[in-house]
GROMACS .gro file of C-alpha atoms in nm:
model
  479
    1MET     CA    1  -0.155   0.938   2.726
    2THR     CA    2   0.013   0.623   2.597
    3GLY     CA    3   0.172   0.307   2.722
    4VAL     CA    4   0.518   0.461   2.692
    5ALA     CA    5   0.630   0.751   2.904
    6VAL     CA    6   0.663   1.058   2.686
    7THR     CA    7   0.830   1.290   2.933
    8GLY     CA    8   1.146   1.434   2.795
    9VAL     CA    9   1.065   1.331   2.439
   10ALA     CA   10   1.166   1.664   2.294
   11ALA     CA   11   1.497   1.660   2.470
   12ASN     CA   12   1.586   1.306   2.367
   13GLY     CA   13   1.482   1.294   2.003
   14PRO     CA   14   1.578   1.003   1.777
   15ALA     CA   15   1.881   0.854   1.952
   16VAL     CA   16   2.013   0.518   2.062
   17LEU     CA   17   1.714   0.316   2.176
   18ALA     CA   18   1.679   0.151   2.512
   19ALA     CA   19   1.490  -0.169   2.456
   20ALA     CA   20   1.266  -0.106   2.755
   21ASP     CA   21   1.114   0.191   2.572
   22LEU     CA   22   0.986  -0.047   2.305
   23SER     CA   23   0.846  -0.307   2.542
   24THR     CA   24   0.504  -0.147   2.551
   25THR     CA   25   0.192  -0.340   2.630
   26GLY     CA   26  -0.065  -0.106   2.481
   27ALA     CA   27  -0.186   0.251   2.469
   28ASP     CA   28  -0.364   0.449   2.737
   29LEU     CA   29  -0.680   0.581   2.573
   30ALA     CA   30  -0.810   0.758   2.883
   31ALA     CA   31  -0.752   1.098   2.723
   32PHE     CA   32  -1.012   1.023   2.454
   33GLY     CA   33  -1.388   1.033   2.489
   34THR     CA   34  -1.395   1.305   2.754
   35ASP     CA   35  -1.420   1.615   2.532
   36PRO     CA   36  -1.734   1.831   2.540
   37TRP     CA   37  -1.958   1.817   2.236
   38TRP     CA   38  -1.852   2.154   2.100
   39LEU     CA   39  -1.485   2.053   2.112
   40VAL     CA   40  -1.560   1.732   1.924
   41LEU     CA   41  -1.741   1.930   1.654
   42ALA     CA   42  -1.450   2.174   1.639
   43LYS     CA   43  -1.207   1.885   1.588
   44VAL     CA   44  -1.423   1.734   1.313
   45LEU     CA   45  -1.443   2.070   1.136
   46ALA     CA   46  -1.069   2.124   1.177
   47VAL     CA   47  -0.987   1.786   1.021
   48PHE     CA   48  -1.228   1.852   0.733
   49VAL     CA   49  -1.085   2.197   0.664
   50PHE     CA   50  -0.730   2.064   0.686
   51LEU     CA   51  -0.800   1.797   0.425
   52VAL     CA   52  -0.985   2.030   0.186
   53VAL     CA   53  -0.714   2.297   0.207
   54THR     CA   54  -0.447   2.030   0.161
   55VAL     CA   55  -0.622   1.906  -0.154
   56LEU     CA   56  -0.646   2.258  -0.300
   57ALA     CA   57  -0.281   2.326  -0.222
   58ALA     CA   58  -0.170   1.986  -0.352
   59ILE     CA   59  -0.342   2.033  -0.688
   60TYR     CA   60  -0.176   2.371  -0.737
   61LEU     CA   61   0.166   2.266  -0.610
   62GLU     CA   62   0.162   1.947  -0.814
   63ARG     CA   63   0.112   2.146  -1.132
   64LYS     CA   64   0.389   2.387  -1.035
   65VAL     CA   65   0.627   2.106  -0.931
   66LEU     CA   66   0.564   1.912  -1.252
   67ALA     CA   67   0.621   2.229  -1.453
   68TRP     CA   68   0.946   2.297  -1.267
   69MET     CA   69   1.074   1.942  -1.318
   70GLN     CA   70   0.972   1.935  -1.684
   71MET     CA   71   1.095   2.290  -1.759
   72ARG     CA   72   0.751   2.441  -1.811
   73ILE     CA   73   0.574   2.738  -1.656
   74GLY     CA   74   0.266   2.590  -1.495
   75PRO     CA   75  -0.039   2.787  -1.377
   76ASN     CA   76   0.041   3.158  -1.355
   77ARG     CA   77  -0.273   3.346  -1.464
   78VAL     CA   78  -0.533   3.321  -1.188
   79GLY     CA   79  -0.415   3.515  -0.884
   80PRO     CA   80  -0.056   3.602  -0.790
   81ALA     CA   81   0.171   3.328  -0.928
   82GLY     CA   82  -0.144   3.131  -1.011
   83ILE     CA   83  -0.227   3.048  -0.648
   84LEU     CA   84  -0.601   3.077  -0.714
   85GLN     CA   85  -0.593   2.826  -1.000
   86SER     CA   86  -0.723   2.538  -0.788
   87LEU     CA   87  -1.012   2.748  -0.659
   88ALA     CA   88  -1.098   2.858  -1.013
   89ASP     CA   89  -1.090   2.498  -1.135
   90GLY     CA   90  -1.321   2.396  -0.851
   91VAL     CA   91  -1.573   2.668  -0.937
   92LYS     CA   92  -1.553   2.582  -1.308
   93ILE     CA   93  -1.611   2.210  -1.258
   94ALA     CA   94  -1.901   2.279  -1.020
   95LEU     CA   95  -2.075   2.492  -1.283
   96LYS     CA   96  -2.042   2.232  -1.555
   97GLU     CA   97  -2.345   2.029  -1.654
   98GLY     CA   98  -2.369   1.692  -1.483
   99LEU     CA   99  -2.433   1.441  -1.759
  100ILE     CA  100  -2.576   1.095  -1.698
  101PRO     CA  101  -2.525   0.871  -2.003
  102ALA     CA  102  -2.804   0.650  -2.126
  103GLY     CA  103  -2.787   0.289  -2.015
  104VAL     CA  104  -2.625   0.345  -1.675
  105ASP     CA  105  -2.751   0.200  -1.349
  106LYS     CA  106  -2.855   0.542  -1.221
  107PRO     CA  107  -2.882   0.480  -0.841
  108ILE     CA  108  -2.542   0.308  -0.829
  109PHE     CA  109  -2.394   0.558  -1.073
  110LEU     CA  110  -2.490   0.846  -0.844
  111LEU     CA  111  -2.393   0.668  -0.522
  112ALA     CA  112  -2.045   0.553  -0.631
  113PRO     CA  113  -1.866   0.891  -0.589
  114VAL     CA  114  -2.013   0.924  -0.239
  115ILE     CA  115  -1.888   0.578  -0.143
  116ALA     CA  116  -1.542   0.670  -0.271
  117VAL     CA  117  -1.505   1.003  -0.091
  118ILE     CA  118  -1.658   0.943   0.254
  119PRO     CA  119  -1.415   0.666   0.368
  120ALA     CA  120  -1.126   0.888   0.261
  121PHE     CA  121  -1.229   1.146   0.523
  122MET     CA  122  -1.321   0.888   0.787
  123ALA     CA  123  -0.970   0.741   0.792
  124PHE     CA  124  -0.829   1.061   0.941
  125ALA     CA  125  -1.031   1.017   1.261
  126VAL     CA  126  -0.748   0.827   1.433
  127ILE     CA  127  -0.448   1.018   1.293
  128PRO     CA  128  -0.260   1.201   1.574
  129PHE     CA  129  -0.175   1.562   1.485
  130GLY     CA  130  -0.001   1.640   1.814
  131PRO     CA  131   0.014   1.582   2.191
  132VAL     CA  132  -0.228   1.701   2.456
  133VAL     CA  133  -0.291   2.076   2.433
  134SER     CA  134  -0.520   2.323   2.604
  135VAL     CA  135  -0.820   2.456   2.410
  136PHE     CA  136  -1.020   2.720   2.600
  137GLY     CA  137  -0.916   2.564   2.929
  138HIS     CA  138  -0.987   2.203   2.822
  139SER     CA  139  -0.694   1.961   2.791
  140THR     CA  140  -0.741   1.752   2.480
  141PRO     CA  141  -0.512   1.557   2.244
  142LEU     CA  142  -0.472   1.688   1.890
  143GLN     CA  143  -0.652   1.382   1.760
  144LEU     CA  144  -1.019   1.321   1.699
  145THR     CA  145  -1.025   0.978   1.860
  146ASP     CA  146  -0.818   0.663   1.896
  147LEU     CA  147  -0.873   0.288   1.919
  148ASN     CA  148  -0.673  -0.009   2.039
  149VAL     CA  149  -0.684  -0.122   1.675
  150GLY     CA  150  -0.654   0.222   1.518
  151VAL     CA  151  -0.430   0.111   1.229
  152LEU     CA  152  -0.664  -0.175   1.142
  153TYR     CA  153  -0.950   0.077   1.141
  154ILE     CA  154  -0.763   0.281   0.878
  155LEU     CA  155  -0.706  -0.028   0.663
  156ALA     CA  156  -1.072  -0.127   0.691
  157VAL     CA  157  -1.209   0.217   0.608
  158THR     CA  158  -0.978   0.279   0.315
  159SER     CA  159  -1.068  -0.063   0.173
  160ILE     CA  160  -1.432   0.045   0.153
  161GLY     CA  161  -1.338   0.325  -0.084
  162VAL     CA  162  -1.252   0.080  -0.360
  163TYR     CA  163  -1.620  -0.021  -0.371
  164GLY     CA  164  -1.697   0.325  -0.503
  165ILE     CA  165  -1.446   0.278  -0.784
  166VAL     CA  166  -1.573  -0.069  -0.872
  167LEU     CA  167  -1.936   0.038  -0.868
  168ALA     CA  168  -1.855   0.345  -1.077
  169GLY     CA  169  -1.700   0.129  -1.346
  170TRP     CA  170  -1.972  -0.134  -1.337
  171SER     CA  171  -2.268   0.106  -1.331
  172SER     CA  172  -2.137   0.314  -1.623
  173GLY     CA  173  -2.243   0.046  -1.871
  174SER     CA  174  -1.923   0.092  -2.070
  175THR     CA  175  -1.628  -0.134  -2.138
  176TYR     CA  176  -1.340   0.093  -2.042
  177PRO     CA  177  -1.483   0.206  -1.705
  178LEU     CA  178  -1.556  -0.157  -1.620
  179LEU     CA  179  -1.198  -0.257  -1.698
  180GLY     CA  180  -1.072   0.032  -1.485
  181GLY     CA  181  -1.287  -0.074  -1.192
  182LEU     CA  182  -1.166  -0.435  -1.216
  183ARG     CA  183  -0.807  -0.318  -1.235
  184SER     CA  184  -0.851  -0.106  -0.926
  185THR     CA  185  -0.997  -0.401  -0.735
  186ALA     CA  186  -0.707  -0.631  -0.819
  187GLN     CA  187  -0.459  -0.353  -0.751
  188VAL     CA  188  -0.595  -0.269  -0.407
  189ILE     CA  189  -0.618  -0.635  -0.304
  190SER     CA  190  -0.261  -0.717  -0.402
  191TYR     CA  191  -0.095  -0.406  -0.265
  192GLU     CA  192  -0.299  -0.387   0.053
  193ILE     CA  193  -0.162  -0.728   0.152
  194ALA     CA  194   0.194  -0.602   0.125
  195MET     CA  195   0.098  -0.283   0.306
  196ALA     CA  196  -0.060  -0.472   0.596
  197LEU     CA  197   0.244  -0.700   0.623
  198SER     CA  198   0.469  -0.395   0.647
  199PHE     CA  199   0.278  -0.293   0.963
  200VAL     CA  200   0.353  -0.618   1.148
  201GLY     CA  201   0.703  -0.511   1.245
  202VAL     CA  202   0.566  -0.183   1.376
  203PHE     CA  203   0.313  -0.368   1.592
  204LEU     CA  204   0.585  -0.596   1.729
  205PHE     CA  205   0.802  -0.307   1.840
  206ALA     CA  206   0.527  -0.070   1.955
  207GLY     CA  207   0.326  -0.335   2.136
  208THR     CA  208   0.001  -0.172   2.024
  209MET     CA  209  -0.206  -0.095   1.716
  210SER     CA  210  -0.312   0.240   1.854
  211THR     CA  211  -0.177   0.528   1.647
  212SER     CA  212  -0.104   0.746   1.951
  213GLY     CA  213   0.073   0.453   2.117
  214ILE     CA  214   0.287   0.393   1.807
  215VAL     CA  215   0.392   0.759   1.802
  216ALA     CA  216   0.486   0.745   2.170
  217ALA     CA  217   0.686   0.425   2.115
  218GLN     CA  218   0.912   0.622   1.878
  219SER     CA  219   1.013   0.872   2.144
  220GLN     CA  220   1.375   0.752   2.131
  221VAL     CA  221   1.419   0.627   1.775
  222TRP     CA  222   1.192   0.631   1.473
  223PHE     CA  223   1.084   0.301   1.328
  224VAL     CA  224   1.219   0.398   0.985
  225PHE     CA  225   1.566   0.320   1.122
  226LEU     CA  226   1.466  -0.008   1.286
  227LEU     CA  227   1.233  -0.130   1.010
  228LEU     CA  228   1.380   0.012   0.690
  229PRO     CA  229   1.251  -0.268   0.460
  230SER     CA  230   0.901  -0.226   0.607
  231PHE     CA  231   0.919   0.145   0.533
  232VAL     CA  232   1.029   0.089   0.172
  233ILE     CA  233   0.754  -0.169   0.117
  234TYR     CA  234   0.494   0.064   0.263
  235VAL     CA  235   0.601   0.359   0.046
  236ILE     CA  236   0.573   0.147  -0.269
  237SER     CA  237   0.242   0.000  -0.158
  238MET     CA  238   0.089   0.336  -0.071
  239VAL     CA  239   0.156   0.463  -0.424
  240GLY     CA  240  -0.013   0.156  -0.570
  241GLU     CA  241  -0.296   0.177  -0.318
  242THR     CA  242  -0.384   0.533  -0.422
  243ASN     CA  243  -0.371   0.460  -0.799
  244ARG     CA  244  -0.107   0.724  -0.851
  245ALA     CA  245   0.157   0.735  -1.125
  246PRO     CA  246   0.346   0.524  -1.214
  247PHE     CA  247   0.080   0.285  -1.082
  248ASP     CA  248  -0.227   0.467  -1.221
  249LEU     CA  249  -0.342   0.166  -1.424
  250PRO     CA  250  -0.716   0.195  -1.338
  251GLU     CA  251  -0.733   0.528  -1.523
  252ALA     CA  252  -0.460   0.489  -1.785
  253GLU     CA  253  -0.561   0.730  -2.059
  254GLY     CA  254  -0.356   0.547  -2.320
  255GLU     CA  255  -0.549   0.225  -2.264
  256LEU     CA  256  -0.879   0.302  -2.089
  257VAL     CA  257  -0.951   0.664  -2.195
  258GLY     CA  258  -1.000   0.770  -1.832
  259GLY     CA  259  -1.075   0.445  -1.656
  260PHE     CA  260  -1.351   0.405  -1.402
  261HIS     CA  261  -1.456   0.773  -1.409
  262THR     CA  262  -1.472   0.812  -1.789
  263GLU     CA  263  -1.850   0.868  -1.788
  264TYR     CA  264  -1.852   1.114  -1.496
  265SER     CA  265  -1.863   1.491  -1.515
  266SER     CA  266  -1.918   1.799  -1.300
  267LEU     CA  267  -1.923   1.754  -0.921
  268ARG     CA  268  -1.940   1.376  -0.940
  269PHE     CA  269  -1.608   1.371  -1.123
  270ALA     CA  270  -1.470   1.623  -0.874
  271MET     CA  271  -1.561   1.389  -0.588
  272PHE     CA  272  -1.342   1.116  -0.736
  273MET     CA  273  -1.052   1.360  -0.765
  274LEU     CA  274  -1.114   1.478  -0.409
  275ALA     CA  275  -1.106   1.118  -0.286
  276GLU     CA  276  -0.775   1.057  -0.466
  277TYR     CA  277  -0.598   1.353  -0.307
  278VAL     CA  278  -0.748   1.289   0.036
  279ASN     CA  279  -0.626   0.930   0.014
  280MET     CA  280  -0.282   1.062  -0.075
  281THR     CA  281  -0.290   1.275   0.240
  282THR     CA  282  -0.412   0.982   0.450
  283VAL     CA  283  -0.139   0.740   0.345
  284SER     CA  284   0.120   1.017   0.385
  285ALA     CA  285  -0.002   1.089   0.738
  286LEU     CA  286   0.000   0.718   0.818
  287ALA     CA  287   0.358   0.686   0.693
  288ALA     CA  288   0.463   0.977   0.914
  289THR     CA  289   0.278   0.825   1.211
  290LEU     CA  290   0.412   0.471   1.180
  291PHE     CA  291   0.770   0.530   1.068
  292LEU     CA  292   0.874   0.895   1.116
  293GLY     CA  293   0.767   0.958   1.473
  294GLY     CA  294   0.436   1.126   1.394
  295TRP     CA  295   0.429   1.476   1.538
  296GLN     CA  296   0.768   1.445   1.712
  297ALA     CA  297   1.040   1.684   1.603
  298PRO     CA  298   1.335   1.557   1.398
  299LEU     CA  299   1.699   1.615   1.476
  300PRO     CA  300   1.844   1.868   1.545
  301PHE     CA  301   1.520   2.044   1.645
  302SER     CA  302   1.438   1.768   1.895
  303LEU     CA  303   1.738   1.881   2.101
  304ILE     CA  304   1.555   2.207   2.173
  305ASP     CA  305   1.344   2.183   2.487
  306GLY     CA  306   0.975   2.203   2.397
  307ALA     CA  307   1.032   2.188   2.020
  308ASP     CA  308   0.750   1.936   1.974
  309SER     CA  309   0.530   2.025   2.267
  310GLY     CA  310   0.194   2.195   2.240
  311TRP     CA  311   0.097   2.341   1.906
  312TRP     CA  312   0.453   2.325   1.770
  313ALA     CA  313   0.404   1.952   1.711
  314LEU     CA  314   0.147   2.033   1.445
  315LEU     CA  315   0.421   2.200   1.239
  316TRP     CA  316   0.637   1.885   1.230
  317PHE     CA  317   0.344   1.663   1.144
  318VAL     CA  318   0.237   1.879   0.849
  319ALA     CA  319   0.599   1.901   0.727
  320LYS     CA  320   0.631   1.522   0.724
  321VAL     CA  321   0.299   1.481   0.543
  322TRP     CA  322   0.404   1.725   0.275
  323THR     CA  323   0.735   1.544   0.233
  324PHE     CA  324   0.544   1.238   0.117
  325MET     CA  325   0.309   1.452  -0.092
  326PHE     CA  326   0.614   1.588  -0.274
  327LEU     CA  327   0.729   1.229  -0.329
  328PHE     CA  328   0.399   1.154  -0.506
  329MET     CA  329   0.455   1.451  -0.736
  330TRP     CA  330   0.817   1.359  -0.798
  331LEU     CA  331   0.725   1.006  -0.902
  332ARG     CA  332   0.458   1.133  -1.139
  333ALA     CA  333   0.703   1.368  -1.307
  334THR     CA  334   0.983   1.117  -1.359
  335LEU     CA  335   0.863   0.756  -1.393
  336PRO     CA  336   0.669   0.606  -1.686
  337ARG     CA  337   0.356   0.403  -1.625
  338LEU     CA  338   0.412   0.032  -1.572
  339ARG     CA  339   0.248  -0.233  -1.782
  340TYR     CA  340  -0.039  -0.397  -1.595
  341ASP     CA  341   0.112  -0.745  -1.590
  342GLN     CA  342   0.442  -0.602  -1.465
  343PHE     CA  343   0.264  -0.414  -1.191
  344MET     CA  344   0.066  -0.713  -1.066
  345ALA     CA  345   0.367  -0.945  -1.087
  346PHE     CA  346   0.570  -0.696  -0.883
  347GLY     CA  347   0.306  -0.692  -0.610
  348TRP     CA  348   0.249  -1.067  -0.585
  349LYS     CA  349   0.595  -1.201  -0.670
  350VAL     CA  350   0.818  -0.940  -0.509
  351LEU     CA  351   0.651  -0.723  -0.242
  352ILE     CA  352   0.446  -0.992  -0.067
  353PRO     CA  353   0.726  -1.256  -0.047
  354VAL     CA  354   0.976  -0.992   0.069
  355SER     CA  355   0.727  -0.870   0.330
  356LEU     CA  356   0.674  -1.221   0.464
  357ALA     CA  357   1.048  -1.289   0.479
  358TRP     CA  358   1.112  -0.960   0.659
  359VAL     CA  359   0.839  -1.026   0.918
  360MET     CA  360   0.999  -1.362   0.993
  361ALA     CA  361   1.340  -1.196   1.021
  362VAL     CA  362   1.210  -0.931   1.262
  363ALA     CA  363   1.045  -1.190   1.485
  364THR     CA  364   1.357  -1.409   1.480
  365ILE     CA  365   1.589  -1.123   1.572
  366ARG     CA  366   1.367  -1.018   1.861
  367VAL     CA  367   1.364  -1.374   1.997
  368ILE     CA  368   1.739  -1.433   1.954
  369VAL     CA  369   1.861  -1.092   2.075
  370GLY     CA  370   1.584  -1.044   2.328
  371PRO     CA  371   1.328  -0.761   2.351
  372ASP     CA  372   1.502  -0.620   2.661
  373SER     CA  373   1.855  -0.625   2.517
  374THR     CA  374   2.039  -0.305   2.435
  375LEU     CA  375   2.173  -0.481   2.123
  376LEU     CA  376   1.826  -0.495   1.967
  377THR     CA  377   1.852  -0.154   1.805
  378PRO     CA  378   2.190  -0.203   1.629
  379ALA     CA  379   2.086  -0.556   1.530
  380MET     CA  380   1.768  -0.428   1.363
  381VAL     CA  381   1.949  -0.143   1.187
  382ILE     CA  382   2.213  -0.381   1.048
  383ALA     CA  383   1.950  -0.636   0.946
  384GLY     CA  384   1.744  -0.371   0.768
  385LEU     CA  385   2.040  -0.236   0.572
  386ALA     CA  386   2.150  -0.589   0.483
  387ALA     CA  387   1.801  -0.682   0.363
  388VAL     CA  388   1.778  -0.375   0.139
  389ALA     CA  389   2.127  -0.444   0.001
  390VAL     CA  390   2.039  -0.806  -0.079
  391ILE     CA  391   1.721  -0.701  -0.259
  392VAL     CA  392   1.910  -0.443  -0.467
  393VAL     CA  393   2.185  -0.691  -0.562
  394VAL     CA  394   1.935  -0.962  -0.658
  395HIS     CA  395   1.734  -0.717  -0.867
  396ARG     CA  396   2.041  -0.589  -1.052
  397THR     CA  397   2.162  -0.943  -1.115
  398ARG     CA  398   1.828  -1.051  -1.257
  399SER     CA  399   1.810  -0.738  -1.473
  400ARG     CA  400   2.155  -0.800  -1.621
  401ARG     CA  401   2.076  -1.163  -1.695
  402GLY     CA  402   1.755  -1.062  -1.865
  403GLY     CA  403   1.941  -0.807  -2.079
  404ARG     CA  404   2.199  -1.064  -2.194
  405ALA     CA  405   1.941  -1.334  -2.276
  406THR     CA  406   1.945  -1.484  -2.626
  407PRO     CA  407   1.697  -1.707  -2.812
  408THR     CA  408   1.912  -2.013  -2.739
  409ASP     CA  409   1.870  -1.970  -2.362
  410GLY     CA  410   1.504  -1.880  -2.361
  411GLY     CA  411   1.547  -1.503  -2.396
  412PRO     CA  412   1.321  -1.272  -2.595
  413ARG     CA  413   1.322  -1.291  -2.971
  414PRO     CA  414   1.328  -0.987  -3.197
  415ALA     CA  415   1.010  -0.857  -3.353
  416SER     CA  416   1.097  -1.008  -3.693
  417VAL     CA  417   1.071  -1.353  -3.533
  418THR     CA  418   0.787  -1.308  -3.287
  419ARG     CA  419   0.558  -1.072  -3.471
  420GLY     CA  420   0.466  -1.278  -3.778
  421ALA     CA  421   0.750  -1.202  -4.021
  422PRO     CA  422   0.755  -1.402  -4.348
  423VAL     CA  423   0.919  -1.742  -4.326
  424GLY     CA  424   1.289  -1.708  -4.398
  425PRO     CA  425   1.630  -1.716  -4.234
  426THR     CA  426   1.499  -1.522  -3.934
  427SER     CA  427   1.168  -1.702  -3.888
  428VAL     CA  428   1.077  -1.927  -3.598
  429ASP     CA  429   1.126  -2.244  -3.805
  430HIS     CA  430   1.479  -2.149  -3.911
  431ALA     CA  431   1.613  -1.949  -3.616
  432PRO     CA  432   1.992  -1.913  -3.623
  433SER     CA  433   2.184  -2.100  -3.358
  434ASP     CA  434   2.446  -1.836  -3.285
  435SER     CA  435   2.368  -1.500  -3.132
  436ALA     CA  436   2.596  -1.308  -3.371
  437SER     CA  437   2.401  -1.401  -3.682
  438PHE     CA  438   2.076  -1.353  -3.491
  439ASP     CA  439   2.164  -0.996  -3.388
  440ALA     CA  440   2.258  -0.911  -3.744
  441ALA     CA  441   1.926  -1.033  -3.884
  442PRO     CA  442   1.732  -0.768  -4.080
  443PHE     CA  443   1.424  -0.622  -3.917
  444ASP     CA  444   1.105  -0.541  -4.105
  445PRO     CA  445   0.909  -0.282  -3.903
  446THR     CA  446   0.583  -0.359  -4.086
  447ALA     CA  447   0.606  -0.738  -4.081
  448GLY     CA  448   0.323  -0.782  -3.834
  449GLY     CA  449   0.100  -0.518  -3.985
  450PHE     CA  450   0.180  -0.261  -3.717
  451PRO     CA  451   0.488  -0.036  -3.751
  452VAL     CA  452   0.731  -0.061  -3.461
  453PRO     CA  453   1.082   0.082  -3.415
  454PRO     CA  454   1.374  -0.164  -3.419
  455LEU     CA  455   1.546  -0.275  -3.101
  456PRO     CA  456   1.907  -0.166  -3.042
  457HIS     CA  457   2.048  -0.499  -3.169
  458GLN     CA  458   1.840  -0.497  -3.489
  459ARG     CA  459   1.899  -0.324  -3.820
  460ALA     CA  460   1.620  -0.207  -4.046
  461ALA     CA  461   1.562  -0.411  -4.362
  462LEU     CA  462   1.466  -0.268  -4.698
  463SER     CA  463   1.113  -0.136  -4.710
  464ARG     CA  464   0.852  -0.356  -4.870
  465SER     CA  465   0.770  -0.080  -5.112
  466THR     CA  466   1.116  -0.115  -5.269
  467SER     CA  467   1.112  -0.494  -5.300
  468ALA     CA  468   1.038  -0.663  -5.631
  469ASP     CA  469   0.726  -0.846  -5.517
  470SER     CA  470   0.572  -0.552  -5.329
  471PRO     CA  471   0.277  -0.356  -5.460
  472PRO     CA  472   0.349  -0.015  -5.612
  473SER     CA  473   0.390   0.277  -5.376
  474GLN     CA  474   0.135   0.554  -5.336
  475GLU     CA  475   0.341   0.788  -5.559
  476ALA     CA  476   0.358   0.520  -5.830
  477ARG     CA  477  -0.014   0.464  -5.820
  478HIS     CA  478  -0.078   0.835  -5.856
  479ALA     CA  479   0.163   0.854  -6.144
   0.00000   0.00000   0.00000
């Protein structure tokens, strides 16, 4: 089925890697394209049903998981333990009136949700669910189809989905949806570069871009152990790629009301939500395929003969997908939303340079150690751990330096200096030279016309209403 022999995969499991198992030259796609028409239709229907059921379950479980993490109850009225809540929400939103605001570009406005949702389903065409199985006497792989460039196909198809978001924001004829669409465009461009760079190491070790070939290349050891920095970069990029919290800037309700889909309602709004959750499932399945062995069983189950053969492999694949789905929910429940400039700077100034450096390191190690050497596996594991450790140390060092910065060394100034406070001892023109007197400077929360809380190193000054030159308070005026 693939360029790597998969016999005995279940018995071996993730173990010490022989370099010859990674020296693949491509994937054998002979098993694809020979299915009868009814089996192809059955596969298409199975993939569609799997994605729709996953979306319904994810919506319900996300609400329950968020409630559990935030000490709430969550949905518990519709059905036993609220399990029918997602179905009820779907029926309710389908029965709502579909409003089309005045001033929109109607053809584009109606077409945008379709453009967003169709590529989300198309990407699953090359995701391997399992090995070759028998269906009514026909041997067929648990995969709709495969290509020599299957991973690039997924990147290309998922990139088309952002056109639906951009067109939705532009055609709405409103400021906030337009800003959300532009944000989504910039976000996808920046984070898709880092995501694509994280795949380069996988291609080097698997010797193919075929998804089934990449799964087979992990028959001895999963790529998450060999390419740990690539895995971390991909996980961060996939959250940004799907516009999920804490990277949900295109639909930030505190800034853009609802973002690109503010003007949508009824089924057209539901299509955007469907596309979001299907994209979550797609990137989760891709992470499992590229880094966690796909449908192969983890230890210690891989030691059991036949643990990932036949239909049992489907169980491991779904479990890995739901592990990443839970990660999405966990991040949403715990992390605050980033500022947009922070988010874009993180993508362009951190993820992309780190990805480039890691690709160079992987290629260098393979050349120095040799692709056929038995030392390649321990060398890659040590290099990956060292790279992650260096990144953590550098980040902590930069964070501590930023926290200790003072105005004399270019650090941030308190609000009383930077937000238009009256000229005085703490103004820009007469900033104190020593940090002690600077930290003790009084802070006027209303100096800039907008009340803000003081920073930890600032103390609140007397209110303007109590000063001699301030206008009388509201109580005094009433008196």
